[in-house]
Short mmCIF file of C-alpha atoms in Angstrom, two decimals:
data_model
loop_
_atom_site.label_atom_id
_atom_site.label_comp_id
_atom_site.label_asym_id
_atom_site.label_seq_id
_atom_site.Cartn_x
_atom_site.Cartn_y
_atom_site.Cartn_z
CA GLY K 1 109.08 22.61 -127.41
CA TYR K 2 111.23 21.94 -130.44
CA ILE K 3 114.65 23.52 -130.81
CA PRO K 4 115.87 23.79 -134.44
CA ASP K 5 119.18 22.46 -135.67
CA ALA K 6 122.39 24.09 -134.53
CA SER K 7 123.38 25.64 -137.84
CA PRO K 8 125.19 28.94 -137.19
CA VAL K 9 124.18 32.40 -138.28
CA GLY K 10 126.91 32.20 -140.91
CA THR K 11 129.74 34.42 -139.85
CA THR K 12 132.39 32.24 -141.41
CA SER K 13 132.47 29.98 -144.38
CA GLY K 14 135.27 27.89 -145.72
CA ASP K 15 138.86 27.89 -144.64
CA GLY K 16 139.44 30.99 -146.76
CA GLY K 17 137.50 33.00 -144.20
CA GLY K 18 139.39 31.44 -141.35
CA GLY K 19 136.37 29.36 -140.34
CA TYR K 20 134.61 26.25 -141.46
CA ASP K 21 132.04 25.26 -144.03
CA GLN K 22 128.52 24.99 -142.61
CA ARG K 23 127.73 22.27 -145.16
CA ARG K 24 130.24 19.99 -143.44
CA ARG K 25 128.73 20.64 -140.05
CA PRO K 26 126.53 17.89 -138.58
CA ARG K 27 123.00 19.01 -137.97
CA SER K 28 121.57 18.44 -134.51
CA THR K 29 117.98 18.24 -133.38
CA VAL K 30 117.09 18.47 -129.71
CA VAL K 31 113.63 17.70 -128.37
CA VAL K 32 112.80 18.86 -124.86
CA VAL K 33 109.71 18.80 -122.72
CA ASP K 34 109.54 22.20 -121.08
CA VAL K 35 111.52 25.11 -119.75
CA MET K 36 112.47 23.23 -116.60
CA VAL K 37 114.15 20.48 -118.61
CA LYS K 38 115.99 23.00 -120.78
CA ASP K 39 117.16 24.81 -117.66
CA MET K 40 118.35 21.58 -116.07
CA VAL K 41 120.30 20.60 -119.20
CA LEU K 42 121.99 23.99 -119.41
CA ARG K 43 122.88 23.98 -115.72
CA CYS K 44 124.42 20.54 -116.10
CA VAL K 45 126.47 21.73 -119.08
CA HIS K 46 127.56 24.83 -117.17
CA GLN K 47 128.61 22.70 -114.20
CA ILE K 48 130.59 20.35 -116.46
CA VAL K 49 132.43 23.32 -117.96
CA GLN K 50 133.23 24.77 -114.55
CA ALA K 51 134.27 21.50 -112.92
CA ALA K 52 135.85 19.45 -115.69
CA ALA K 53 137.28 21.92 -118.22
CA LEU K 54 140.76 20.42 -117.93
CA HIS K 55 139.45 17.05 -119.09
CA ILE K 56 137.25 18.20 -121.99
CA ARG K 57 138.70 17.59 -125.44
CA SER K 58 136.41 17.45 -128.49
CA GLY K 59 133.40 18.13 -126.26
CA TRP K 60 133.86 21.89 -126.59
CA LYS K 61 132.03 21.84 -129.91
CA ALA K 62 128.94 20.22 -128.38
CA ILE K 63 129.05 22.62 -125.42
CA LEU K 64 129.15 25.68 -127.67
CA ASN K 65 126.40 24.21 -129.87
CA VAL K 66 124.18 23.88 -126.80
CA ALA K 67 124.82 27.52 -125.89
CA GLN K 68 124.09 28.58 -129.46
CA ILE K 69 120.78 26.70 -129.48
CA ALA K 70 119.86 28.40 -126.19
CA ALA K 71 120.41 31.79 -127.85
CA ARG K 72 117.44 31.09 -130.11
CA ASP K 73 115.08 30.08 -127.32
CA GLY K 74 112.06 32.26 -126.64
CA ASN K 75 112.62 32.14 -122.90
CA ASP K 76 114.97 34.82 -121.57
CA SER K 77 116.26 32.71 -118.68
CA ILE K 78 117.23 29.91 -121.07
CA ALA K 79 119.01 32.35 -123.37
CA GLU K 80 120.82 33.86 -120.40
CA MET K 81 122.08 30.44 -119.27
CA GLY K 82 123.39 29.83 -122.77
CA PHE K 83 125.13 33.18 -122.78
CA LEU K 84 126.77 32.48 -119.43
CA ILE K 85 128.16 29.22 -120.80
CA ALA K 86 129.54 30.93 -123.91
CA LYS K 87 131.01 33.77 -121.87
CA ALA K 88 132.66 31.35 -119.43
CA CYS K 89 134.20 29.45 -122.34
CA ALA K 90 135.59 32.67 -123.81
CA GLU K 91 136.87 34.28 -120.63
CA GLN K 92 138.02 31.32 -118.53
CA HIS K 93 138.65 28.29 -120.71
CA GLY K 94 140.53 29.45 -123.77
CA PRO K 95 143.70 27.62 -122.63
CA GLN K 96 141.73 24.37 -122.51
CA MET K 97 140.11 24.87 -125.94
CA TRP K 98 143.12 26.00 -127.96
CA MET K 99 146.88 26.26 -127.59
CA LEU K 100 149.75 27.64 -129.62
CA ALA K 101 152.16 25.43 -131.50
CA THR K 102 154.41 25.72 -134.54
CA ALA K 103 154.07 24.31 -138.02
CA ARG K 104 156.13 24.37 -141.19
CA VAL K 105 154.36 25.54 -144.34
CA GLN K 106 155.48 25.98 -147.90
CA PRO K 107 155.86 29.51 -149.27
CA THR K 108 152.89 30.35 -151.37
CA ASP K 109 152.55 30.74 -155.11
CA GLY K 110 150.32 33.15 -157.01
CA HIS K 111 147.50 33.08 -154.43
CA GLN K 112 149.33 35.16 -151.86
CA ARG K 113 151.19 37.20 -154.45
CA GLY K 114 147.84 38.18 -155.91
CA ALA K 115 146.50 39.23 -152.52
CA ALA K 116 149.63 41.19 -151.75
CA SER K 117 149.54 42.81 -155.16
CA ALA K 118 145.94 43.82 -154.59
CA ALA K 119 147.11 45.59 -151.45
CA GLY K 120 149.78 47.39 -153.43
CA GLY K 121 152.79 45.26 -152.54
CA SER K 122 154.73 42.36 -153.87
CA SER K 123 155.46 38.91 -152.58
CA SER K 124 158.32 36.55 -153.00
CA GLY K 125 157.90 32.83 -153.05
CA GLY K 126 158.29 29.80 -155.16
CA ASP K 127 158.04 26.07 -155.22
CA HIS K 128 161.74 25.63 -154.43
CA GLU K 129 161.91 27.82 -151.36
CA PRO K 130 162.39 26.10 -147.99
CA ALA K 131 159.42 25.63 -145.68
CA VAL K 132 158.59 28.52 -143.34
CA GLU K 133 158.00 28.00 -139.62
CA VAL K 134 154.82 29.71 -138.46
CA VAL K 135 152.73 29.89 -135.31
CA SER K 136 149.66 27.67 -135.49
CA VAL K 137 146.66 27.51 -133.17
CA ALA K 138 145.77 23.95 -132.26
CA GLY K 139 142.03 23.89 -131.63
CA ILE K 140 141.34 26.98 -133.76
CA GLU K 141 138.09 25.28 -134.83
CA TYR K 142 136.77 25.75 -131.28
CA PHE K 143 137.61 29.43 -131.44
CA HIS K 144 135.58 29.63 -134.66
CA GLU K 145 132.73 27.76 -132.95
CA LEU K 146 132.88 30.33 -130.17
CA ILE K 147 132.67 33.15 -132.70
CA ASP K 148 129.54 31.68 -134.26
CA CYS K 149 127.97 31.06 -130.87
CA LEU K 150 128.53 34.64 -129.71
CA ASN K 151 127.40 35.96 -133.07
CA GLU K 152 124.09 34.15 -132.60
CA PHE K 153 123.56 36.24 -129.49
CA ALA K 154 124.78 39.41 -131.23
CA VAL K 155 122.67 39.13 -134.41
CA GLY K 156 119.80 36.84 -133.50
CA ALA K 157 119.11 38.38 -130.10
CA ALA K 158 119.82 42.01 -130.97
CA THR K 159 116.19 43.06 -131.30
CA ARG K 160 114.70 40.99 -128.49
CA ARG K 161 117.63 40.94 -126.08
CA PRO K 162 120.03 43.83 -126.73
CA ARG K 163 121.72 43.24 -123.38
CA PHE K 164 122.93 39.82 -124.52
CA ALA K 165 123.87 41.19 -127.92
CA LEU K 166 126.05 43.92 -126.41
CA GLY K 167 127.62 41.45 -124.01
CA ALA K 168 128.36 39.03 -126.85
CA ILE K 169 130.10 41.74 -128.87
CA ASP K 170 132.26 42.75 -125.93
CA THR K 171 133.13 39.13 -125.13
CA LEU K 172 134.01 38.46 -128.76
CA TYR K 173 136.31 41.47 -128.91
CA VAL K 174 138.12 40.57 -125.68
CA ALA K 175 138.63 36.95 -126.78
CA ALA K 176 139.97 38.04 -130.17
CA VAL K 177 142.44 40.52 -128.68
CA ALA K 178 143.62 38.01 -126.07
CA LEU K 179 144.31 35.24 -128.58
CA GLY K 180 145.92 37.67 -131.01
CA LYS K 181 148.28 38.90 -128.30
CA GLN K 182 149.26 35.32 -127.50
CA VAL K 183 150.14 34.75 -131.15
CA LEU K 184 152.17 37.97 -131.31
CA ALA K 185 154.06 37.08 -128.13
CA HIS K 186 155.03 33.62 -129.37
CA SER K 187 158.74 33.20 -130.01
CA SER K 188 158.14 31.78 -133.51
CA TYR K 189 155.81 34.55 -134.68
CA THR K 190 156.85 36.52 -137.74
CA LYS K 191 154.78 38.60 -140.14
CA ALA K 192 155.69 36.52 -143.17
CA GLU K 193 154.30 37.90 -146.41
CA ASN K 194 155.24 34.89 -148.53
CA ILE K 195 152.78 32.40 -147.03
CA SER K 196 149.11 32.00 -147.88
CA LEU K 197 146.49 33.80 -145.86
CA ASP K 198 145.14 30.50 -144.55
CA ASP K 199 148.55 29.81 -143.01
CA GLN K 200 148.83 33.21 -141.35
CA PRO K 201 147.78 32.83 -137.70
CA LEU K 202 146.48 36.38 -137.27
CA TYR K 203 144.29 35.96 -140.34
CA ARG K 204 142.84 32.76 -138.87
CA VAL K 205 142.19 34.54 -135.56
CA TRP K 206 141.11 38.05 -136.48
CA MET K 207 139.44 37.75 -139.89
CA PRO K 208 136.55 35.56 -138.65
CA VAL K 209 136.00 37.96 -135.75
CA LEU K 210 135.93 40.95 -138.08
CA ARG K 211 133.50 39.09 -140.37
CA ALA K 212 131.24 38.44 -137.39
CA LEU K 213 131.28 42.09 -136.31
CA HIS K 214 130.68 43.14 -139.91
CA GLU K 215 127.61 40.91 -140.02
CA VAL K 216 126.22 42.54 -136.89
CA VAL K 217 126.74 45.98 -138.44
CA MET K 218 125.06 45.04 -141.71
CA HIS K 219 122.18 42.91 -140.43
CA THR K 220 121.10 44.25 -137.05
CA GLU K 221 118.26 46.75 -136.66
CA ASP K 222 119.08 47.83 -133.11
CA LEU K 223 121.16 51.00 -133.39
CA GLU K 224 123.03 50.59 -130.10
CA VAL K 225 124.05 47.04 -130.95
CA ARG K 226 125.05 48.04 -134.48
CA THR K 227 127.14 50.94 -133.16
CA ARG K 228 128.88 48.75 -130.58
CA ALA K 229 129.81 46.25 -133.29
CA LEU K 230 131.05 48.99 -135.61
CA ASP K 231 133.19 50.58 -132.91
CA SER K 232 134.62 47.20 -131.92
CA PHE K 233 135.42 46.39 -135.56
CA PHE K 234 137.43 49.55 -136.14
CA ARG K 235 138.92 49.47 -132.65
CA LEU K 236 140.45 46.08 -133.42
CA VAL K 237 141.79 47.19 -136.80
CA MET K 238 143.06 50.53 -135.51
CA ALA K 239 144.82 49.03 -132.49
CA HIS K 240 146.45 46.09 -134.27
CA GLY K 241 146.73 47.12 -137.92
CA GLN K 242 150.50 47.40 -137.65
CA HIS K 243 150.58 43.61 -137.37
CA PHE K 244 148.43 43.01 -140.48
CA SER K 245 150.06 41.49 -143.52
CA ARG K 246 149.34 43.11 -146.88
CA GLY K 247 147.02 40.26 -147.73
CA LEU K 248 145.08 40.68 -144.50
CA TRP K 249 144.77 44.43 -145.09
CA ALA K 250 143.40 43.77 -148.58
CA SER K 251 140.84 41.29 -147.27
CA VAL K 252 139.70 43.51 -144.42
CA LEU K 253 139.34 46.64 -146.53
CA ARG K 254 137.86 45.25 -149.73
CA ASP K 255 135.76 42.43 -148.31
CA LEU K 256 134.49 44.17 -145.20
CA VAL K 257 135.15 47.89 -144.82
CA PHE K 258 134.35 49.07 -148.35
CA ALA K 259 131.37 46.70 -148.41
CA MET K 260 129.78 48.78 -145.65
CA PHE K 261 129.43 51.63 -148.14
CA ALA K 262 127.87 49.62 -150.98
CA ASP K 263 124.53 51.41 -150.60
CA LEU K 264 126.19 54.71 -151.46
CA ARG K 265 126.73 53.66 -155.07
CA ASP K 266 123.03 53.33 -155.81
CA PRO K 267 120.79 53.96 -152.79
CA SER K 268 117.63 53.37 -154.82
CA ALA K 269 118.74 49.82 -155.63
CA SER K 270 119.33 48.80 -152.01
CA ARG K 271 117.22 45.89 -150.87
CA ARG K 272 118.35 45.87 -147.25
CA PHE K 273 115.89 48.52 -146.15
CA ALA K 274 112.11 48.35 -146.10
CA THR K 275 111.58 52.10 -146.38
CA VAL K 276 113.43 55.22 -147.46
CA ASP K 277 113.39 56.34 -143.83
CA ASP K 278 115.32 53.21 -142.83
CA LEU K 279 117.92 53.95 -145.51
CA GLU K 280 118.26 57.56 -144.39
CA LEU K 281 118.63 56.43 -140.78
CA TRP K 282 121.45 54.09 -141.87
CA PHE K 283 123.15 56.96 -143.70
CA SER K 284 122.77 59.44 -140.85
CA THR K 285 124.00 57.12 -138.10
CA THR K 286 126.01 54.02 -138.93
CA LEU K 287 127.40 55.06 -142.30
CA ILE K 288 128.62 58.43 -141.06
CA LYS K 289 130.32 56.82 -138.07
CA ALA K 290 131.91 54.20 -140.33
CA LEU K 291 133.21 56.92 -142.62
CA ARG K 292 134.80 58.78 -139.72
CA HIS K 293 136.45 55.56 -138.56
CA LEU K 294 137.73 54.89 -142.07
CA ILE K 295 139.26 58.35 -142.41
CA ALA K 296 140.96 57.96 -139.01
CA LEU K 297 142.24 54.55 -140.08
CA PHE K 298 143.85 55.89 -143.25
CA SER K 299 145.21 58.92 -141.42
CA ARG K 300 147.14 56.52 -139.20
CA TYR K 301 148.18 53.76 -141.60
CA TYR K 302 148.69 55.49 -144.94
CA PRO K 303 151.23 55.28 -146.51
CA SER K 304 153.16 53.08 -144.06
CA HIS K 305 150.82 50.09 -144.36
CA LEU K 306 148.22 51.03 -146.96
CA SER K 307 148.91 51.47 -150.66
CA ASN K 308 148.06 54.20 -153.13
CA SER K 309 145.46 51.94 -154.74
CA MET K 310 143.64 51.68 -151.43
CA MET K 311 143.79 55.44 -150.98
CA ALA K 312 142.30 55.84 -154.46
CA GLU K 313 139.31 53.76 -153.39
CA VAL K 314 138.86 55.90 -150.29
CA LEU K 315 138.95 59.08 -152.38
CA GLU K 316 136.35 57.59 -154.72
CA LEU K 317 134.22 56.85 -151.68
CA LEU K 318 134.53 60.45 -150.47
CA VAL K 319 133.43 61.71 -153.89
CA MET K 320 130.31 59.55 -153.62
CA CYS K 321 129.64 61.02 -150.18
CA ILE K 322 129.85 64.55 -151.54
CA ALA K 323 127.31 63.63 -154.22
CA GLN K 324 124.76 62.42 -151.64
CA PRO K 325 121.84 64.65 -150.65
CA SER K 326 122.76 64.18 -146.98
CA GLU K 327 124.43 67.38 -145.76
CA ILE K 328 126.35 65.52 -143.05
CA LEU K 329 127.78 63.00 -145.51
CA GLY K 330 128.72 65.79 -147.88
CA LYS K 331 130.58 67.71 -145.19
CA ILE K 332 132.57 64.63 -144.16
CA GLY K 333 133.41 63.99 -147.81
CA THR K 334 134.92 67.44 -148.15
#
């Protein structure tokens, strides 16, 4: 059979999202004969990973691309082999794929100040300030490849293979927490507010993961998978929000969290749902759970980390909930 190119689902785009631009990614086409050949190829790749991980350098990208292609295969055993490869990379071979280092970056100009201002703070910086030493992740591109690979299992396989989707979400969360903890434990780590988001290591690590989980929440029909992704999203933010810079908080809330509630503004204009019943199911399950998570998040981090402007947006959201015909949403809003 023919396996399409290895273009990702699209969890990250551009360096601004902490990932890479799909348009720069080489497209690959793999032609195989039958399931036996696919199985043999995957077993060979798995064996290479297990036996020669210490000697693999740039080959991690090709390995993760193979696993991602397997996620799209119609045969469950092929998809499972691909998932085992991706899981092994995440759980056992992170130290071979990426490592922590230090870099010196220039304090930012208006870009970061604007992000910090949007979060209700201020930022210092200027062209004449000395360079700032920050933690950098050498090989971060392989971490982003891993995110896209696991997200293929989480989104693409959610309906047909929910077991793989749930496993991918859990693996993604564990990998994100582990790498984030390594960054936080590094002797050169500091939560500098006067450097651009793209130079902040936790933004490069956690924002792509949160984008991936957000995509699962917004584009997966399976309720169990969607709920697992939603819980993992807020679990990560709730557990580690004290380490977020103001710019990262602004990006997470405005680009991801508040976007989950876009259908509340005009439910009749939503194009994500085929029927009214689907929209009501979204309101009565995922949206209500997201709202509870959001209230818990602000109860913990406002006003210590979250600004009055962010609280104003939450209050506006609660007003919209009260105006909805759903009794459950209305009660949460009050």
